[in-house]
mmCIF file of N, CA and C in Angstrom:
data_model
loop_
_atom_site.group_PDB
_atom_site.id
_atom_site.type_symbol
_atom_site.label_atom_id
_atom_site.label_comp_id
_atom_site.label_asym_id
_atom_site.label_seq_id
_atom_site.Cartn_x
_atom_site.Cartn_y
_atom_site.Cartn_z
ATOM 1 N N UNK R 930 79.325 125.975 80.781
ATOM 2 C CA UNK R 930 80.323 126.773 80.064
ATOM 3 C C UNK R 930 81.540 125.934 79.719
ATOM 4 N N UNK R 931 82.142 126.285 78.607
ATOM 5 C CA UNK R 931 83.309 125.546 78.121
ATOM 6 C C UNK R 931 84.487 125.686 79.081
ATOM 7 N N UNK R 932 84.613 126.832 79.731
ATOM 8 C CA UNK R 932 85.714 127.026 80.680
ATOM 9 C C UNK R 932 85.630 126.000 81.805
ATOM 10 N N UNK R 933 84.439 125.788 82.342
ATOM 11 C CA UNK R 933 84.238 124.824 83.426
ATOM 12 C C UNK R 933 84.523 123.404 82.938
ATOM 13 N N UNK R 934 84.123 123.111 81.702
ATOM 14 C CA UNK R 934 84.392 121.789 81.128
ATOM 15 C C UNK R 934 85.898 121.542 81.021
ATOM 16 N N UNK R 935 86.629 122.568 80.609
ATOM 17 C CA UNK R 935 88.080 122.415 80.488
ATOM 18 C C UNK R 935 88.718 122.224 81.859
ATOM 19 N N UNK R 936 88.332 123.025 82.813
ATOM 20 C CA UNK R 936 88.888 122.906 84.161
ATOM 21 C C UNK R 936 88.613 121.511 84.721
ATOM 22 N N UNK R 937 87.403 121.012 84.520
ATOM 23 C CA UNK R 937 87.046 119.674 85.006
ATOM 24 C C UNK R 937 87.855 118.590 84.298
ATOM 25 N N UNK R 938 87.967 118.684 82.976
ATOM 26 C CA UNK R 938 88.732 117.688 82.210
ATOM 27 C C UNK R 938 90.205 117.709 82.608
ATOM 28 N N UNK R 939 90.748 118.893 82.801
ATOM 29 C CA UNK R 939 92.145 119.018 83.218
ATOM 30 C C UNK R 939 92.335 118.425 84.614
ATOM 31 N N UNK R 940 91.389 118.673 85.493
ATOM 32 C CA UNK R 940 91.458 118.122 86.842
ATOM 33 C C UNK R 940 91.482 116.604 86.830
ATOM 34 N N UNK R 941 90.648 116.008 85.986
ATOM 35 C CA UNK R 941 90.607 114.541 85.878
ATOM 36 C C UNK R 941 91.905 113.989 85.300
ATOM 37 N N UNK R 942 92.565 114.768 84.454
ATOM 38 C CA UNK R 942 93.772 114.297 83.762
ATOM 39 C C UNK R 942 95.070 114.746 84.415
ATOM 40 N N UNK R 943 94.975 115.495 85.487
ATOM 41 C CA UNK R 943 96.179 115.968 86.160
ATOM 42 C C UNK R 943 96.892 117.100 85.442
ATOM 43 N N UNK R 944 96.177 117.812 84.593
ATOM 44 C CA UNK R 944 96.761 118.935 83.849
ATOM 45 C C UNK R 944 96.566 120.215 84.642
ATOM 46 N N UNK R 945 97.668 120.926 84.876
ATOM 47 C CA UNK R 945 97.617 122.187 85.621
ATOM 48 C C UNK R 945 98.171 123.355 84.819
ATOM 49 N N UNK R 946 99.128 123.068 83.922
ATOM 50 C CA UNK R 946 99.856 124.140 83.235
ATOM 51 C C UNK R 946 99.578 124.101 81.733
ATOM 52 N N UNK R 947 99.065 125.223 81.237
ATOM 53 C CA UNK R 947 98.701 125.310 79.818
ATOM 54 C C UNK R 947 99.382 126.516 79.187
ATOM 55 N N UNK R 948 99.974 126.273 78.018
ATOM 56 C CA UNK R 948 100.516 127.360 77.201
ATOM 57 C C UNK R 948 99.544 127.580 76.048
ATOM 58 N N UNK R 949 99.171 128.831 75.830
ATOM 59 C CA UNK R 949 98.319 129.188 74.695
ATOM 60 C C UNK R 949 99.138 130.073 73.774
ATOM 61 N N UNK R 950 99.307 129.607 72.532
ATOM 62 C CA UNK R 950 100.118 130.311 71.548
ATOM 63 C C UNK R 950 99.179 130.978 70.548
ATOM 64 N N UNK R 951 99.213 132.310 70.487
ATOM 65 C CA UNK R 951 98.367 133.044 69.566
ATOM 66 C C UNK R 951 97.218 133.722 70.283
ATOM 67 N N UNK R 952 96.349 134.320 69.500
ATOM 68 C CA UNK R 952 95.222 135.060 70.051
ATOM 69 C C UNK R 952 95.553 136.532 70.184
ATOM 70 N N UNK R 953 94.528 137.351 70.139
ATOM 71 C CA UNK R 953 94.721 138.791 70.293
ATOM 72 C C UNK R 953 94.994 139.106 71.762
ATOM 73 N N UNK R 954 95.552 140.283 72.034
ATOM 74 C CA UNK R 954 95.766 140.661 73.432
ATOM 75 C C UNK R 954 94.470 140.608 74.260
ATOM 76 N N UNK R 955 93.380 141.081 73.701
ATOM 77 C CA UNK R 955 92.105 141.079 74.427
ATOM 78 C C UNK R 955 91.636 139.653 74.709
ATOM 79 N N UNK R 956 91.819 138.764 73.766
ATOM 80 C CA UNK R 956 91.422 137.371 73.938
ATOM 81 C C UNK R 956 92.267 136.697 75.000
ATOM 82 N N UNK R 957 93.568 136.972 74.972
ATOM 83 C CA UNK R 957 94.454 136.387 75.985
ATOM 84 C C UNK R 957 94.067 136.893 77.382
ATOM 85 N N UNK R 958 93.701 138.166 77.489
ATOM 86 C CA UNK R 958 93.254 138.724 78.774
ATOM 87 C C UNK R 958 91.975 138.029 79.247
ATOM 88 N N UNK R 959 91.061 137.809 78.325
ATOM 89 C CA UNK R 959 89.803 137.149 78.673
ATOM 90 C C UNK R 959 90.051 135.721 79.156
ATOM 91 N N UNK R 960 90.934 135.008 78.473
ATOM 92 C CA UNK R 960 91.270 133.640 78.886
ATOM 93 C C UNK R 960 91.911 133.639 80.268
ATOM 94 N N UNK R 961 92.802 134.560 80.501
ATOM 95 C CA UNK R 961 93.461 134.655 81.814
ATOM 96 C C UNK R 961 92.437 134.948 82.909
ATOM 97 N N UNK R 962 91.471 135.814 82.597
ATOM 98 C CA UNK R 962 90.447 136.166 83.580
ATOM 99 C C UNK R 962 89.564 134.966 83.921
ATOM 100 N N UNK R 963 89.247 134.134 82.917
ATOM 101 C CA UNK R 963 88.343 133.002 83.137
ATOM 102 C C UNK R 963 89.042 131.766 83.665
ATOM 103 N N UNK R 964 90.303 131.566 83.285
ATOM 104 C CA UNK R 964 90.990 130.324 83.637
ATOM 105 C C UNK R 964 92.166 130.497 84.586
ATOM 106 N N UNK R 965 92.683 131.706 84.661
ATOM 107 C CA UNK R 965 93.924 131.952 85.382
ATOM 108 C C UNK R 965 93.897 131.667 86.875
ATOM 109 N N UNK R 966 92.731 131.615 87.459
ATOM 110 C CA UNK R 966 92.673 131.314 88.892
ATOM 111 C C UNK R 966 92.630 129.806 89.139
ATOM 112 N N UNK R 967 92.291 129.033 88.114
ATOM 113 C CA UNK R 967 92.130 127.591 88.284
ATOM 114 C C UNK R 967 93.221 126.771 87.617
ATOM 115 N N UNK R 968 93.865 127.361 86.628
ATOM 116 C CA UNK R 968 94.950 126.705 85.907
ATOM 117 C C UNK R 968 96.114 127.684 85.779
ATOM 118 N N UNK R 969 97.323 127.158 85.665
ATOM 119 C CA UNK R 969 98.475 128.022 85.413
ATOM 120 C C UNK R 969 98.578 128.217 83.914
ATOM 121 N N UNK R 970 98.588 129.470 83.489
ATOM 122 C CA UNK R 970 98.605 129.777 82.065
ATOM 123 C C UNK R 970 99.860 130.553 81.682
ATOM 124 N N UNK R 971 100.370 130.246 80.509
ATOM 125 C CA UNK R 971 101.380 131.073 79.849
ATOM 126 C C UNK R 971 100.802 131.448 78.505
ATOM 127 N N UNK R 972 100.749 132.733 78.241
ATOM 128 C CA UNK R 972 100.217 133.234 76.983
ATOM 129 C C UNK R 972 101.376 133.698 76.116
ATOM 130 N N UNK R 973 101.407 133.206 74.895
ATOM 131 C CA UNK R 973 102.464 133.565 73.960
ATOM 132 C C UNK R 973 101.870 134.415 72.851
ATOM 133 N N UNK R 974 102.380 135.625 72.703
ATOM 134 C CA UNK R 974 101.950 136.510 71.627
ATOM 135 C C UNK R 974 102.468 135.921 70.314
ATOM 136 N N UNK R 975 101.554 135.524 69.469
ATOM 137 C CA UNK R 975 101.926 134.876 68.216
ATOM 138 C C UNK R 975 102.450 135.820 67.150
ATOM 139 N N UNK R 976 102.465 137.123 67.444
ATOM 140 C CA UNK R 976 102.948 138.082 66.449
ATOM 141 C C UNK R 976 104.359 138.577 66.769
ATOM 142 N N UNK R 977 104.856 138.247 67.958
ATOM 143 C CA UNK R 977 106.187 138.697 68.352
ATOM 144 C C UNK R 977 107.213 137.588 68.163
ATOM 145 N N UNK R 978 108.443 137.994 67.922
ATOM 146 C CA UNK R 978 109.517 137.029 67.740
ATOM 147 C C UNK R 978 109.647 136.173 68.998
ATOM 148 N N UNK R 979 109.826 134.891 68.805
ATOM 149 C CA UNK R 979 110.001 133.940 69.908
ATOM 150 C C UNK R 979 111.231 133.102 69.599
ATOM 151 N N UNK R 980 112.088 132.924 70.575
ATOM 152 C CA UNK R 980 113.284 132.110 70.344
ATOM 153 C C UNK R 980 112.947 130.636 70.535
ATOM 154 N N UNK R 981 113.762 129.803 69.935
ATOM 155 C CA UNK R 981 113.571 128.363 70.093
ATOM 156 C C UNK R 981 113.771 127.957 71.559
ATOM 157 N N UNK R 982 114.697 128.610 72.237
ATOM 158 C CA UNK R 982 114.936 128.303 73.654
ATOM 159 C C UNK R 982 113.704 128.604 74.510
ATOM 160 N N UNK R 983 113.051 129.741 74.253
ATOM 161 C CA UNK R 983 111.835 130.077 75.015
ATOM 162 C C UNK R 983 110.726 129.077 74.719
ATOM 163 N N UNK R 984 110.586 128.710 73.445
ATOM 164 C CA UNK R 984 109.561 127.732 73.075
ATOM 165 C C UNK R 984 109.847 126.385 73.737
ATOM 166 N N UNK R 985 111.107 125.968 73.755
ATOM 167 C CA UNK R 985 111.467 124.707 74.425
ATOM 168 C C UNK R 985 111.134 124.779 75.908
ATOM 169 N N UNK R 986 111.393 125.925 76.518
ATOM 170 C CA UNK R 986 111.048 126.115 77.925
ATOM 171 C C UNK R 986 109.559 126.010 78.160
ATOM 172 N N UNK R 987 108.770 126.609 77.258
ATOM 173 C CA UNK R 987 107.307 126.520 77.360
ATOM 174 C C UNK R 987 106.848 125.066 77.252
ATOM 175 N N UNK R 988 107.416 124.347 76.282
ATOM 176 C CA UNK R 988 107.035 122.951 76.060
ATOM 177 C C UNK R 988 107.409 122.075 77.257
ATOM 178 N N UNK R 989 108.554 122.341 77.846
ATOM 179 C CA UNK R 989 108.975 121.564 79.013
ATOM 180 C C UNK R 989 108.093 121.862 80.223
ATOM 181 N N UNK R 990 107.690 123.113 80.370
ATOM 182 C CA UNK R 990 106.882 123.542 81.509
ATOM 183 C C UNK R 990 105.444 123.034 81.430
ATOM 184 N N UNK R 991 104.879 123.045 80.237
ATOM 185 C CA UNK R 991 103.441 122.826 80.049
ATOM 186 C C UNK R 991 103.026 121.362 80.133
ATOM 187 N N UNK R 992 101.795 121.181 80.595
ATOM 188 C CA UNK R 992 101.127 119.884 80.500
ATOM 189 C C UNK R 992 100.348 119.814 79.186
ATOM 190 N N UNK R 993 99.987 120.989 78.659
ATOM 191 C CA UNK R 993 99.191 121.093 77.437
ATOM 192 C C UNK R 993 99.571 122.382 76.727
ATOM 193 N N UNK R 994 99.729 122.302 75.400
ATOM 194 C CA UNK R 994 100.054 123.479 74.590
ATOM 195 C C UNK R 994 98.981 123.613 73.509
ATOM 196 N N UNK R 995 98.305 124.752 73.491
ATOM 197 C CA UNK R 995 97.274 125.018 72.487
ATOM 198 C C UNK R 995 97.821 126.025 71.493
ATOM 199 N N UNK R 996 97.945 125.608 70.239
ATOM 200 C CA UNK R 996 98.446 126.480 69.177
ATOM 201 C C UNK R 996 97.232 126.923 68.374
ATOM 202 N N UNK R 997 96.899 128.198 68.511
ATOM 203 C CA UNK R 997 95.652 128.743 67.972
ATOM 204 C C UNK R 997 95.881 129.266 66.565
ATOM 205 N N UNK R 998 95.771 128.390 65.576
ATOM 206 C CA UNK R 998 96.115 128.697 64.202
ATOM 207 C C UNK R 998 95.256 129.745 63.519
ATOM 208 N N UNK R 999 94.011 129.885 63.923
ATOM 209 C CA UNK R 999 93.109 130.824 63.253
ATOM 210 C C UNK R 999 93.121 132.190 63.922
ATOM 211 N N UNK R 1000 94.169 132.470 64.667
ATOM 212 C CA UNK R 1000 94.246 133.741 65.379
ATOM 213 C C UNK R 1000 95.470 134.518 64.913
ATOM 214 N N UNK R 1001 95.819 135.536 65.688
ATOM 215 C CA UNK R 1001 97.013 136.321 65.387
ATOM 216 C C UNK R 1001 98.228 135.452 65.705
ATOM 217 N N UNK R 1002 98.765 134.811 64.656
ATOM 218 C CA UNK R 1002 99.833 133.845 64.866
ATOM 219 C C UNK R 1002 100.713 133.746 63.628
ATOM 220 N N UNK R 1003 101.975 134.115 63.787
ATOM 221 C CA UNK R 1003 102.933 133.991 62.691
ATOM 222 C C UNK R 1003 103.387 132.548 62.565
ATOM 223 N N UNK R 1004 103.605 132.135 61.328
ATOM 224 C CA UNK R 1004 104.041 130.767 61.055
ATOM 225 C C UNK R 1004 105.357 130.444 61.769
ATOM 226 N N UNK R 1005 106.263 131.406 61.820
ATOM 227 C CA UNK R 1005 107.557 131.182 62.480
ATOM 228 C C UNK R 1005 107.379 130.871 63.965
ATOM 229 N N UNK R 1006 106.377 131.449 64.565
ATOM 230 C CA UNK R 1006 106.108 131.189 65.986
ATOM 231 C C UNK R 1006 105.430 129.830 66.145
ATOM 232 N N UNK R 1007 104.404 129.564 65.366
ATOM 233 C CA UNK R 1007 103.665 128.301 65.515
ATOM 234 C C UNK R 1007 104.561 127.100 65.264
ATOM 235 N N UNK R 1008 105.462 127.204 64.303
ATOM 236 C CA UNK R 1008 106.355 126.096 63.964
ATOM 237 C C UNK R 1008 107.241 125.697 65.147
ATOM 238 N N UNK R 1009 107.609 126.655 65.978
ATOM 239 C CA UNK R 1009 108.421 126.341 67.157
ATOM 240 C C UNK R 1009 107.715 125.345 68.084
ATOM 241 N N UNK R 1010 106.392 125.346 68.047
ATOM 242 C CA UNK R 1010 105.612 124.479 68.924
ATOM 243 C C UNK R 1010 105.084 123.229 68.224
ATOM 244 N N UNK R 1011 104.840 123.328 66.927
ATOM 245 C CA UNK R 1011 104.225 122.200 66.224
ATOM 246 C C UNK R 1011 105.230 121.232 65.612
ATOM 247 N N UNK R 1012 106.450 121.653 65.397
ATOM 248 C CA UNK R 1012 107.444 120.763 64.782
ATOM 249 C C UNK R 1012 108.381 120.196 65.849
ATOM 250 N N UNK R 1013 107.782 119.509 66.810
ATOM 251 C CA UNK R 1013 108.541 118.909 67.905
ATOM 252 C C UNK R 1013 108.447 117.387 67.802
ATOM 253 N N UNK R 1014 109.392 116.673 68.418
ATOM 254 C CA UNK R 1014 109.373 115.213 68.344
ATOM 255 C C UNK R 1014 108.176 114.607 69.088
ATOM 256 N N UNK R 1015 107.845 113.347 68.765
ATOM 257 C CA UNK R 1015 106.657 112.689 69.313
ATOM 258 C C UNK R 1015 106.437 112.779 70.821
ATOM 259 N N UNK R 1016 107.430 112.612 71.679
ATOM 260 C CA UNK R 1016 107.055 112.683 73.098
ATOM 261 C C UNK R 1016 106.408 114.019 73.463
ATOM 262 N N UNK R 1017 106.925 115.118 72.917
ATOM 263 C CA UNK R 1017 106.354 116.433 73.202
ATOM 264 C C UNK R 1017 105.089 116.689 72.391
ATOM 265 N N UNK R 1018 105.052 116.150 71.187
ATOM 266 C CA UNK R 1018 103.941 116.414 70.273
ATOM 267 C C UNK R 1018 102.600 115.969 70.856
ATOM 268 N N UNK R 1019 102.624 114.988 71.754
ATOM 269 C CA UNK R 1019 101.372 114.500 72.342
ATOM 270 C C UNK R 1019 100.656 115.561 73.166
ATOM 271 N N UNK R 1020 101.383 116.543 73.664
ATOM 272 C CA UNK R 1020 100.725 117.573 74.468
ATOM 273 C C UNK R 1020 100.431 118.839 73.677
ATOM 274 N N UNK R 1021 100.725 118.830 72.373
ATOM 275 C CA UNK R 1021 100.488 119.995 71.512
ATOM 276 C C UNK R 1021 99.207 119.780 70.712
ATOM 277 N N UNK R 1022 98.306 120.745 70.802
ATOM 278 C CA UNK R 1022 97.038 120.683 70.071
ATOM 279 C C UNK R 1022 96.971 121.883 69.141
ATOM 280 N N UNK R 1023 96.837 121.619 67.839
ATOM 281 C CA UNK R 1023 96.661 122.697 66.871
ATOM 282 C C UNK R 1023 95.167 122.936 66.727
ATOM 283 N N UNK R 1024 94.742 124.171 66.954
ATOM 284 C CA UNK R 1024 93.325 124.523 66.881
ATOM 285 C C UNK R 1024 93.130 125.444 65.681
ATOM 286 N N UNK R 1025 92.509 124.938 64.604
ATOM 287 C CA UNK R 1025 92.371 125.734 63.383
ATOM 288 C C UNK R 1025 91.165 126.669 63.336
ATOM 289 N N UNK R 1026 90.358 126.694 64.389
ATOM 290 C CA UNK R 1026 89.135 127.511 64.363
ATOM 291 C C UNK R 1026 89.265 128.755 65.220
ATOM 292 N N UNK R 1027 88.471 129.762 64.879
ATOM 293 C CA UNK R 1027 88.429 131.021 65.634
ATOM 294 C C UNK R 1027 87.521 130.897 66.838
ATOM 295 N N UNK R 1028 87.757 131.768 67.804
ATOM 296 C CA UNK R 1028 86.864 131.878 68.953
ATOM 297 C C UNK R 1028 87.350 131.104 70.155
ATOM 298 N N UNK R 1029 87.100 131.692 71.321
ATOM 299 C CA UNK R 1029 87.512 131.066 72.572
ATOM 300 C C UNK R 1029 86.810 129.732 72.774
ATOM 301 N N UNK R 1030 85.528 129.660 72.445
ATOM 302 C CA UNK R 1030 84.787 128.412 72.622
ATOM 303 C C UNK R 1030 85.410 127.288 71.802
ATOM 304 N N UNK R 1031 85.819 127.583 70.569
ATOM 305 C CA UNK R 1031 86.448 126.572 69.718
ATOM 306 C C UNK R 1031 87.790 126.129 70.301
ATOM 307 N N UNK R 1032 88.565 127.089 70.805
ATOM 308 C CA UNK R 1032 89.864 126.779 71.402
ATOM 309 C C UNK R 1032 89.685 125.852 72.604
ATOM 310 N N UNK R 1033 88.788 126.233 73.497
ATOM 311 C CA UNK R 1033 88.594 125.451 74.713
ATOM 312 C C UNK R 1033 87.932 124.107 74.433
ATOM 313 N N UNK R 1034 87.029 124.054 73.472
ATOM 314 C CA UNK R 1034 86.397 122.782 73.097
ATOM 315 C C UNK R 1034 87.424 121.801 72.554
ATOM 316 N N UNK R 1035 88.345 122.295 71.718
ATOM 317 C CA UNK R 1035 89.410 121.433 71.186
ATOM 318 C C UNK R 1035 90.291 120.919 72.316
ATOM 319 N N UNK R 1036 90.556 121.773 73.286
ATOM 320 C CA UNK R 1036 91.360 121.362 74.439
ATOM 321 C C UNK R 1036 90.634 120.273 75.243
ATOM 322 N N UNK R 1037 89.339 120.458 75.472
ATOM 323 C CA UNK R 1037 88.550 119.457 76.213
ATOM 324 C C UNK R 1037 88.569 118.128 75.476
ATOM 325 N N UNK R 1038 88.382 118.155 74.169
ATOM 326 C CA UNK R 1038 88.399 116.931 73.359
ATOM 327 C C UNK R 1038 89.746 116.211 73.494
ATOM 328 N N UNK R 1039 90.821 116.964 73.399
ATOM 329 C CA UNK R 1039 92.159 116.379 73.488
ATOM 330 C C UNK R 1039 92.406 115.791 74.882
ATOM 331 N N UNK R 1040 92.116 116.558 75.894
ATOM 332 C CA UNK R 1040 92.366 116.123 77.279
ATOM 333 C C UNK R 1040 91.509 114.911 77.625
ATOM 334 N N UNK R 1041 90.304 114.844 77.067
ATOM 335 C CA UNK R 1041 89.391 113.744 77.345
ATOM 336 C C UNK R 1041 89.686 112.512 76.487
ATOM 337 N N UNK R 1042 90.681 112.635 75.606
ATOM 338 C CA UNK R 1042 91.048 111.499 74.750
ATOM 339 C C UNK R 1042 90.166 111.316 73.549
ATOM 340 N N UNK R 1043 89.391 112.349 73.198
ATOM 341 C CA UNK R 1043 88.494 112.266 72.038
ATOM 342 C C UNK R 1043 88.978 113.097 70.869
ATOM 343 N N UNK R 1044 90.130 113.735 71.037
ATOM 344 C CA UNK R 1044 90.600 114.648 70.000
ATOM 345 C C UNK R 1044 91.791 114.160 69.257
#
């Protein structure tokens, strides 16, 4: 399963904290159920207003930020995470495909240095 692959890749890379930006409420619940016991997750509703300060806090906290572009995600929210300077940008992954498997596969590729 892709969830196990992500947990293993994160373990090898020292990644514990992941922010996921976007996704439907049901999808975010499913991700929390599958990954929340093994990784620390912050889920950001991509349809609600987000302040720059909160986004900066998320970026500072996270080891990895997944911006799920093909999901419920307003441009104003995604930009808070994708338009950051290079040191932070290295931990931000834009995922343009739908589906949990696509999101987690992109994360595995990035964490493994293949993305």
